[in-house]
CSV table of C-alpha atoms in Angstrom, one decimal:
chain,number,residue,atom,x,y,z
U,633,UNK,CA,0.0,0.0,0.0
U,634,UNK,CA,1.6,3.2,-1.3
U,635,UNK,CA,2.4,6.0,1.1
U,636,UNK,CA,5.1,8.2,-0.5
U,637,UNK,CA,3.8,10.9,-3.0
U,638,UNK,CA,5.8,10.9,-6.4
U,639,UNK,CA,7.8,14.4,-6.7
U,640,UNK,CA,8.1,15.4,-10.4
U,641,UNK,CA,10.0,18.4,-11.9
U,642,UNK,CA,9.1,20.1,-14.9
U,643,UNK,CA,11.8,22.2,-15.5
U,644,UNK,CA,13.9,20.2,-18.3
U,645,UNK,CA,12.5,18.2,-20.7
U,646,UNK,CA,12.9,15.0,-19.2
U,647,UNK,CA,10.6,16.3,-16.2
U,648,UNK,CA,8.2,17.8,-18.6
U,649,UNK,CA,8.0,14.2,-20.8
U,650,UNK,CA,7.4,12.3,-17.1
U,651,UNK,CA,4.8,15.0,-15.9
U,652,UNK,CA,2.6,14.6,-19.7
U,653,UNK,CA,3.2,10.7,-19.1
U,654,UNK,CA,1.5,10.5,-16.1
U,655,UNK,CA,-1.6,12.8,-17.6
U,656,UNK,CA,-2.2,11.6,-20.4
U,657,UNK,CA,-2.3,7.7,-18.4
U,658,UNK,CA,-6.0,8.6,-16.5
U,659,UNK,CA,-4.6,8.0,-13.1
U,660,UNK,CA,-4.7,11.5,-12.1
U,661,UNK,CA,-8.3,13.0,-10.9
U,662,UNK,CA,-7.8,16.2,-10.2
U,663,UNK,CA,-4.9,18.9,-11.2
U,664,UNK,CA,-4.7,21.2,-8.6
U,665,UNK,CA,-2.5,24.5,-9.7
U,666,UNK,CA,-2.1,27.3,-7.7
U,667,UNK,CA,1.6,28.2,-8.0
U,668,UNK,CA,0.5,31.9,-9.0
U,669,UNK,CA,-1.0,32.5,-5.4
U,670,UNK,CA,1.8,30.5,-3.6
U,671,UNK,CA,4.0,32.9,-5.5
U,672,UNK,CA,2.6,36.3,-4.3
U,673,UNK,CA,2.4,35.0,-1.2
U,674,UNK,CA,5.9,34.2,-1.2
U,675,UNK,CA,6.3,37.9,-2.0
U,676,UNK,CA,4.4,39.4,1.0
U,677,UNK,CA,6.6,36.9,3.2
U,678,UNK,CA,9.5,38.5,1.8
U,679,UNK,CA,8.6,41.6,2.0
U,680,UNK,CA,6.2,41.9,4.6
U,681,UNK,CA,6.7,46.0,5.2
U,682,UNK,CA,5.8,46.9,1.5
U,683,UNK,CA,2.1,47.9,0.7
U,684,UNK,CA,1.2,46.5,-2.3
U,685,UNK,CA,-2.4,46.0,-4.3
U,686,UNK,CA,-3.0,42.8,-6.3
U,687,UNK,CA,-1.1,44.0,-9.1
U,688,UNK,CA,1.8,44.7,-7.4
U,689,UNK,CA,1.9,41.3,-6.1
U,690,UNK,CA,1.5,40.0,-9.1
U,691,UNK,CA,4.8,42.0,-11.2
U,692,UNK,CA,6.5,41.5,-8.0
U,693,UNK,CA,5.9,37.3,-8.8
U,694,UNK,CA,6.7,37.6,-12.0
U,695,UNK,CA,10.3,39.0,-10.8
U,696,UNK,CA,10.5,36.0,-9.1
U,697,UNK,CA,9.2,33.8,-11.8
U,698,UNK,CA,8.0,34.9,-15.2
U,699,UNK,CA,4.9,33.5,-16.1
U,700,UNK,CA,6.1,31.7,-19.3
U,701,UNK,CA,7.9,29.7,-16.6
U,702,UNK,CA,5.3,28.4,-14.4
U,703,UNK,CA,4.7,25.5,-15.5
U,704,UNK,CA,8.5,24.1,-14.9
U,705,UNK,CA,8.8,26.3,-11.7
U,706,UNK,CA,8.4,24.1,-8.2
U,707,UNK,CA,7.7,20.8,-7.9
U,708,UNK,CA,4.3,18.6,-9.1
U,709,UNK,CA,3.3,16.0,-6.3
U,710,UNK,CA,1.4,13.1,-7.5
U,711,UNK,CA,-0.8,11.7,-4.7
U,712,UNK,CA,-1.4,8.3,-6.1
U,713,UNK,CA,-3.8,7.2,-3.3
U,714,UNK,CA,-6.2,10.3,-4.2
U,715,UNK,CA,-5.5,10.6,-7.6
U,716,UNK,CA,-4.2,14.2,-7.0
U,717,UNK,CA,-1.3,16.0,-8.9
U,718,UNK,CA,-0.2,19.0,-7.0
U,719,UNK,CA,1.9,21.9,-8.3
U,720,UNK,CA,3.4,23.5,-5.2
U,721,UNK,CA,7.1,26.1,-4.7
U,722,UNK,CA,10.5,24.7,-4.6
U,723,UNK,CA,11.6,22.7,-0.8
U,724,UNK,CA,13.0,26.1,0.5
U,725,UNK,CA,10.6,28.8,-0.5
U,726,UNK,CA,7.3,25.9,0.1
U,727,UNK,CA,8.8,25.8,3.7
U,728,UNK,CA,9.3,29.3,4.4
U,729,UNK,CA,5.7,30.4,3.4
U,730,UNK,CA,4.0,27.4,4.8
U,731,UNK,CA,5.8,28.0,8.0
U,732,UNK,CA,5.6,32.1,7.7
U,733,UNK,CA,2.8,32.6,10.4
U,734,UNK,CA,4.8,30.6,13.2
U,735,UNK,CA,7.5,33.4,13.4
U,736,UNK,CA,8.6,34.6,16.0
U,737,UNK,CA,6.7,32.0,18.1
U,738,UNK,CA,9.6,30.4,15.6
U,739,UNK,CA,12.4,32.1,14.0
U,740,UNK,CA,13.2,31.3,10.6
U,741,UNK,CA,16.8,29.5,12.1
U,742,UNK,CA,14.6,28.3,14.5
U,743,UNK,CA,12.6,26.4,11.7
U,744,UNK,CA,15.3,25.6,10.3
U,745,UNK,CA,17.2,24.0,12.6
U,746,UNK,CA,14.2,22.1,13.5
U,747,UNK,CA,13.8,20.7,10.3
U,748,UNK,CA,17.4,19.1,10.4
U,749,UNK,CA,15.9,16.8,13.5
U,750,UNK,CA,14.2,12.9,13.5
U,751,UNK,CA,11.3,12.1,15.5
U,752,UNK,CA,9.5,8.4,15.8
U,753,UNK,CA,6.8,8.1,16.9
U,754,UNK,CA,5.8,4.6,18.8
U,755,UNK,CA,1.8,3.9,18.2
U,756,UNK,CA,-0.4,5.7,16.0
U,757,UNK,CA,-3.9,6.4,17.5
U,758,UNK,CA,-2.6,9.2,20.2
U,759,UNK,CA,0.7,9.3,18.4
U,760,UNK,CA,-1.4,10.0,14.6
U,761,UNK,CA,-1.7,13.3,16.7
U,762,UNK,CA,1.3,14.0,17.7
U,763,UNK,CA,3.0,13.6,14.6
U,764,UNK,CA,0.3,16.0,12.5
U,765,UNK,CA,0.7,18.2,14.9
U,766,UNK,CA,5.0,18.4,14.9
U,767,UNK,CA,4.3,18.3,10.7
U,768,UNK,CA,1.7,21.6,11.2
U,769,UNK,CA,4.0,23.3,13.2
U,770,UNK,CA,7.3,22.3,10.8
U,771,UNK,CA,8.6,20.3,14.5
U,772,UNK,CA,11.2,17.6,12.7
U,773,UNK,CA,12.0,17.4,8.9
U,774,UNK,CA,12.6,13.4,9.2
U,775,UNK,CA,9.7,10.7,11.0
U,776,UNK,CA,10.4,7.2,11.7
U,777,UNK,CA,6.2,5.8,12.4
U,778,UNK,CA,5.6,2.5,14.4
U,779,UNK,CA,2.1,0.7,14.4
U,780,UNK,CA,0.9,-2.5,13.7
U,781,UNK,CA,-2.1,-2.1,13.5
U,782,UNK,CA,-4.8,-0.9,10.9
U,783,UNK,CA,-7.4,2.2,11.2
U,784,UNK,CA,-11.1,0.5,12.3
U,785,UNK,CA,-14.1,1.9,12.7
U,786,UNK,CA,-14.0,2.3,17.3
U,787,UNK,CA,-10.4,4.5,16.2
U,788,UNK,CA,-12.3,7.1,14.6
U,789,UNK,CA,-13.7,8.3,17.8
U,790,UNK,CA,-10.0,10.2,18.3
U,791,UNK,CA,-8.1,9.8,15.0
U,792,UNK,CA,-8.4,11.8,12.3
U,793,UNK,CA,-9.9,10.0,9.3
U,794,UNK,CA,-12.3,9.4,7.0
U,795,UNK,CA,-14.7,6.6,6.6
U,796,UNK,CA,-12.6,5.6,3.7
U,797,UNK,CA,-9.5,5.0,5.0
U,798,UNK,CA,-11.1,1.3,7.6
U,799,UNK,CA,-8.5,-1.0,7.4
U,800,UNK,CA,-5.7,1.3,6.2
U,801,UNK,CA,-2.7,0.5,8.0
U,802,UNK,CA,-1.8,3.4,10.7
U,803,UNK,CA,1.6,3.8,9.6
U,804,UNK,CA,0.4,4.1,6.3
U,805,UNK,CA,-2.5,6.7,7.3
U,806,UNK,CA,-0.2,9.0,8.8
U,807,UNK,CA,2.3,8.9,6.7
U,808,UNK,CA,0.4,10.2,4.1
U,809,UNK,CA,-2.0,12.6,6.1
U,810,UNK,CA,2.1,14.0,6.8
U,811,UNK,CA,2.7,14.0,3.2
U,812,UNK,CA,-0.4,15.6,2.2
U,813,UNK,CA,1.0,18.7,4.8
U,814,UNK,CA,4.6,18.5,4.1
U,815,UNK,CA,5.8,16.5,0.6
U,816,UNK,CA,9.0,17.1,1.1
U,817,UNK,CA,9.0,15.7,4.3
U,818,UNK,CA,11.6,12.6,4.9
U,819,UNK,CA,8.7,9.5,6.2
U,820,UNK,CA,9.9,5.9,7.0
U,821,UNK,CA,7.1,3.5,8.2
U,822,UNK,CA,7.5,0.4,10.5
U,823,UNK,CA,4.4,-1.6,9.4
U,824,UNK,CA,5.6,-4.5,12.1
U,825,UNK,CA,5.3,-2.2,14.8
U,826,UNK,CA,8.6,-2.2,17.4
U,827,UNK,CA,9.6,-5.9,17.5
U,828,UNK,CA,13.2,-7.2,18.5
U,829,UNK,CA,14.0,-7.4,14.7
U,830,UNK,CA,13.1,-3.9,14.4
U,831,UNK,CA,14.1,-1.7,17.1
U,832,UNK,CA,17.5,-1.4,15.8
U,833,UNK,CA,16.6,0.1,12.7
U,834,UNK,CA,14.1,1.9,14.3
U,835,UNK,CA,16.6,3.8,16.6
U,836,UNK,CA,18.9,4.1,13.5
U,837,UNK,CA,22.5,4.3,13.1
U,838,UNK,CA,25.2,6.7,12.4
U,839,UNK,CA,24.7,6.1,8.6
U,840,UNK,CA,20.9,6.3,8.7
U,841,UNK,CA,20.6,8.6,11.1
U,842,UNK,CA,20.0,8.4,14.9
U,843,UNK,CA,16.8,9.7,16.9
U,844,UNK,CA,17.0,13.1,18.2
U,845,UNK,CA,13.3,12.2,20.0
U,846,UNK,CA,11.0,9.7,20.5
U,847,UNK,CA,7.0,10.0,21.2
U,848,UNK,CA,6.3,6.9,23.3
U,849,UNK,CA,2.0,5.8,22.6
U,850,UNK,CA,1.6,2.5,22.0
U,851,UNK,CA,-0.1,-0.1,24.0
U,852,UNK,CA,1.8,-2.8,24.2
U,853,UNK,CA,3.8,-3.3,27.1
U,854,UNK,CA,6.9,-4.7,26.1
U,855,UNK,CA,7.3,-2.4,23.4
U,856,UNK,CA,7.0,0.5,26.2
U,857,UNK,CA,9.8,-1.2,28.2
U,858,UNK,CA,12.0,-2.1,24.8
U,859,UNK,CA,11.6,1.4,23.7
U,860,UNK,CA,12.9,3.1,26.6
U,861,UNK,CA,15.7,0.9,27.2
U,862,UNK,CA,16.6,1.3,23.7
U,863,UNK,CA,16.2,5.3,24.3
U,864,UNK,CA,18.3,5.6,27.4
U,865,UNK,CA,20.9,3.7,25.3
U,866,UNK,CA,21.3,6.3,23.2
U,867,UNK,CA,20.3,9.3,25.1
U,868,UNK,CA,17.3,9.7,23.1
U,869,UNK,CA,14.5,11.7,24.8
U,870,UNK,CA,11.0,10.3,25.7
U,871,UNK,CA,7.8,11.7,25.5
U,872,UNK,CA,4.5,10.0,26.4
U,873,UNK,CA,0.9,11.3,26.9
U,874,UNK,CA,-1.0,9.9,28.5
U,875,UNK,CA,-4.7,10.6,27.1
U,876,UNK,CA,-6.3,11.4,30.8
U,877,UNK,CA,-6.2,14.1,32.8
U,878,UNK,CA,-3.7,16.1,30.6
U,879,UNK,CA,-0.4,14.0,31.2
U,880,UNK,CA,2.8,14.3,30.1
U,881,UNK,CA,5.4,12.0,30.7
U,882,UNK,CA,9.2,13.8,29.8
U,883,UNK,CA,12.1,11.7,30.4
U,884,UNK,CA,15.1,13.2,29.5
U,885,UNK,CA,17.7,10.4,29.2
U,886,UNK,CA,20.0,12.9,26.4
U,887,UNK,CA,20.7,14.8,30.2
U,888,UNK,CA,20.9,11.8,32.4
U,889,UNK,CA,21.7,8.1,31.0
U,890,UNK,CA,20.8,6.9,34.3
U,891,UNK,CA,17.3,8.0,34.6
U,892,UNK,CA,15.1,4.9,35.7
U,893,UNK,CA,12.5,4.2,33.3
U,894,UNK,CA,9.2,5.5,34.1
U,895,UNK,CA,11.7,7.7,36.8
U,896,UNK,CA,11.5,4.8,39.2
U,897,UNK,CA,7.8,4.0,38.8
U,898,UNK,CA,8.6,0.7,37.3
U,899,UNK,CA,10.8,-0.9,40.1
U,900,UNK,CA,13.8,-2.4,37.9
U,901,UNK,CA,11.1,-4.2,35.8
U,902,UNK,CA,13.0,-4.4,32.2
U,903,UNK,CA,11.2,-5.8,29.0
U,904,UNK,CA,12.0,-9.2,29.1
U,905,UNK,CA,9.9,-9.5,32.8
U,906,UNK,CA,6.9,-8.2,31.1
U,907,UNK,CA,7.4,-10.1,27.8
U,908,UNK,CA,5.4,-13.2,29.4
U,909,UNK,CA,2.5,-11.6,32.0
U,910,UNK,CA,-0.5,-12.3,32.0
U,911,UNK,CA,-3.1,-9.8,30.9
U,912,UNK,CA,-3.9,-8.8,35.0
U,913,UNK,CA,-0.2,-9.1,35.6
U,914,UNK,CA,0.1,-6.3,32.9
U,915,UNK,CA,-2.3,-4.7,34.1
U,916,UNK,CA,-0.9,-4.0,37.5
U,917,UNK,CA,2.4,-3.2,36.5
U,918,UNK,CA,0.6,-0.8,33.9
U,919,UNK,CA,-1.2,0.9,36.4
U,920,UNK,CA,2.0,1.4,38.5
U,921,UNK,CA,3.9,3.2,35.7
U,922,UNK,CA,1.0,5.6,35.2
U,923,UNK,CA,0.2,6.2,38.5
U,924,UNK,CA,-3.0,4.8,39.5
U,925,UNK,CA,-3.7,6.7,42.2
U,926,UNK,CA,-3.7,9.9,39.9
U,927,UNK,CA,-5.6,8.4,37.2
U,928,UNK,CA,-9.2,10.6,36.4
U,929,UNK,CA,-12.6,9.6,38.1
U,930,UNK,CA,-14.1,8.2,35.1
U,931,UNK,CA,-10.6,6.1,34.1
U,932,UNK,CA,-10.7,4.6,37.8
U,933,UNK,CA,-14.1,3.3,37.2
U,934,UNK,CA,-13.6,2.0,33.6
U,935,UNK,CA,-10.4,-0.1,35.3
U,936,UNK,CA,-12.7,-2.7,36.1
U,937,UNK,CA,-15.1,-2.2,33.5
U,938,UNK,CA,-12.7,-3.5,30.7
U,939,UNK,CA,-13.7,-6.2,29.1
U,940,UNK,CA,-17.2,-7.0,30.9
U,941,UNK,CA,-19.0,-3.8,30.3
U,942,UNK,CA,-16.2,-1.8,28.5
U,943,UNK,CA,-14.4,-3.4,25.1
U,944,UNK,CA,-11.2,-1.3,26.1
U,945,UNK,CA,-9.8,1.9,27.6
U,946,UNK,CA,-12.0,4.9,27.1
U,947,UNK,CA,-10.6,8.1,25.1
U,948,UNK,CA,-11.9,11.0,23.9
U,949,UNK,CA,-10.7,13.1,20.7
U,950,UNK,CA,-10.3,16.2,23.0
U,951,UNK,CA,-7.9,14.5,25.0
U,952,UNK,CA,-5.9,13.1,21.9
U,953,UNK,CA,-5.5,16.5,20.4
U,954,UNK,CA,-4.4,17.9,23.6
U,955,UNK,CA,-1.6,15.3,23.9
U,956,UNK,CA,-0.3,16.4,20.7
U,957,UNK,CA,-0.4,19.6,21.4
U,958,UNK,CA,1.6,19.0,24.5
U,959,UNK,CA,3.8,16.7,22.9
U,960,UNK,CA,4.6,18.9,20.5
U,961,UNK,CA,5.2,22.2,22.2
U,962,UNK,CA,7.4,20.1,24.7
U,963,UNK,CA,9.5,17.9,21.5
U,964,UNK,CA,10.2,21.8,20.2
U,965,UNK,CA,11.7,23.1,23.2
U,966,UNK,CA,13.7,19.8,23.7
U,967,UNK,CA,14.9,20.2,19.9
U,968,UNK,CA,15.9,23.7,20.2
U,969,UNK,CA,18.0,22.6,23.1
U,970,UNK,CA,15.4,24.8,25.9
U,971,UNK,CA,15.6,23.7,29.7
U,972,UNK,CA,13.0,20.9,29.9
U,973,UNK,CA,13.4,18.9,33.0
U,974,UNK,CA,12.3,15.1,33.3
U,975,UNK,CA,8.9,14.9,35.0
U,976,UNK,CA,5.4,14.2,34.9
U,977,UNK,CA,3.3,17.0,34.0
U,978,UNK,CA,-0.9,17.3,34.1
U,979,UNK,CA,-2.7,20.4,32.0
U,980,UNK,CA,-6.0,18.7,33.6
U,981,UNK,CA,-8.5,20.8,32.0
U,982,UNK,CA,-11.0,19.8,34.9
U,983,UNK,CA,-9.2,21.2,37.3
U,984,UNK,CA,-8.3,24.5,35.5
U,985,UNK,CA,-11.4,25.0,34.0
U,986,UNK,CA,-13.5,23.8,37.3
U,987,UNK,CA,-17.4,23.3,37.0
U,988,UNK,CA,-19.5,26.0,39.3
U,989,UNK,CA,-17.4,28.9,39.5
U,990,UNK,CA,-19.0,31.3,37.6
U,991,UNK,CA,-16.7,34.6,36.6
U,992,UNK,CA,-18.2,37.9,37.1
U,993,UNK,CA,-21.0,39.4,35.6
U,994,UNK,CA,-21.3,40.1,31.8
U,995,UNK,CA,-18.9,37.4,30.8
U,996,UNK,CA,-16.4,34.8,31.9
U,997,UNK,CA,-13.3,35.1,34.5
């Protein structure tokens, strides 16, 4: 199942022939050409203190590129799962305007740097989030995705899809929901999941290029345990949410190699003692690393719910989106080398938007 988009140039006449090819074959659906707006808007970022009326935008694009040379200017993405051809700017300029409305939340080296840095991201229904969220906001040029599972119909409660995309694989999904952001992002899928045959390759080497950051979501315990081991290994740092009550796990084992996993929570347990518990064994060494006794209202009563009244653990979109948004305000100031200290962390939105206190009158506190 594809996920890469197909990146054509039409500047020489070898690009040209490939880009009439794939017309003139019927796959493509739709043509979708707007290089003449991306173009003066690439002009007002450049020149954001000039006043200028539509016409003045317009010469000041054509300075930039004449008109006659539109159709060879940029690059034409070919989206062969929609059937979509896409004429968009070159890698720098596409990345400067698409990213233009994050500065100076973001400085351009800012940006920049950050787009030199690779994130995997370990389970795809909260981590589909996260990693939308770090492509939105230009947060990692290079994603290594992990999930072994494929989109069904109880995911789409909190992950974004369509009704079309059931039974897509989630590495698969994401990486081109990324794509569809980004094309020029770098996207490798792990269709297995994180297994002992692919962890190494996960983590990378020096030739294929190490982690900078890992986004910890998946669900199944070993690979939890594996992961981090892995990461403290090689000083990668560790970010989980949680999906209740706002939490966010940081483990920064790039500052300390000695960090205990789960910062003590999980006793010495290592991935081999989990690999063979039982499901209530797992349970209660689950419960420990996420601290129980902290867990929401409603998540203590589903715990033993699951599987007589409840098919599984109860999640909400608003919580999902929240994690990412966490996640990736937190994987930024990590990347930009900001003080972020190991810790557990709750934005519980219950608590700081409390039911019953009203503000004062004529409108909210």
């Amino acid at each position: 199942m594809t996920y890469r988009p197909v990146l054509l140039g039409a500047a020489d006449a070898e690009g040209e022939a490939a880009l009439a090819a794939l017309l003139e074959s019927g796959a493509v659906r739709e043509v979708h050409d707007r290089i003449d707006d991306q173009l003066e808007e690439l002009v007002r970022c450049l020149r954001p203190g000039e006043a200028m009326d539509a016409g003045g935008r317009a010469a000041a694009a054509a300075e930039v590129c004449p008109g006659t040379r539109r159709r060879g200017y940029g690059t034409w993405v070919w989206y062969p799962w929609s059937g979509r051809l896409v004429h968009v700017l070159p890698p720098e300029e596409f990345r400067l305007v698409r990213t233009d409305r994050n500065r100076d939340k973001i400085t351009r080296a800012e940006q920049q740097a950050l787009l030199g840095r690779r994130i995997g991201v370990l389970g795809l229904s909260v981590g589909n989030s996260a990693a939308l969220t770090c492509a939105m906001e230009g947060v990692g040029g290079s994603f290594r995705l992990a999930d072994f599972d494929r989109l069904g119909l109880t995911n789409m409660n909190r992950l974004r899809a369509g009704v079309h995309d059931l039974g897509v694989e989630k590495t698969v999904l994401c990486a081109r929901q990324m794509f569809e952001i980004d094309p020029y992002l770098d996207i490798e899928i792990f269709r297995a999941g994180l297994t002992e045959s692919t962890v190494e390759e996960f983590f990378g080497t020096t030739a294929s290029g190490v982690l900078d950051l890992l986004v910890e979501e998946c669900d199944t315990l070993w690979a939890k345990f594996a992961a981090r081991e892995h990461a403290r290994a090689r000083r990668v740092p560790v970010l989980m949410d949680t999906n209740d009550r706002g939490l966010l796990d940081v483990e920064r084992f790039d500052e300390d190699p000695d960090l205990p996993l789960f910062h003590g929570r999980a006793e010495g347990t290592t991935a081999d003692d989990v690999r063979g518990l039982d499901p209530a064994e797992a349970l209660q060494v689950l419960l420990r690393i996420v601290d129980a006794d902290r867990l929401s209202p409603a998540m203590t009563d589903a715990l033993g719910r699951i599987g007589r009244t409840l098919s599984s653990w109860p999640q909400l979109a608003s919580g999902v989106m929240l994690g990412g948004a966490l996640v990736t305000d937190t994987a930024r100031r990590i990347l930009l080398g900001r003080p972020v200290p190991s810790g557990r962390y709750y934005v519980d939105l219950e608590a700081l938007v409390p039911a019953g206190q009203a503000g004062p009158a004529g409108g909210p506190a």
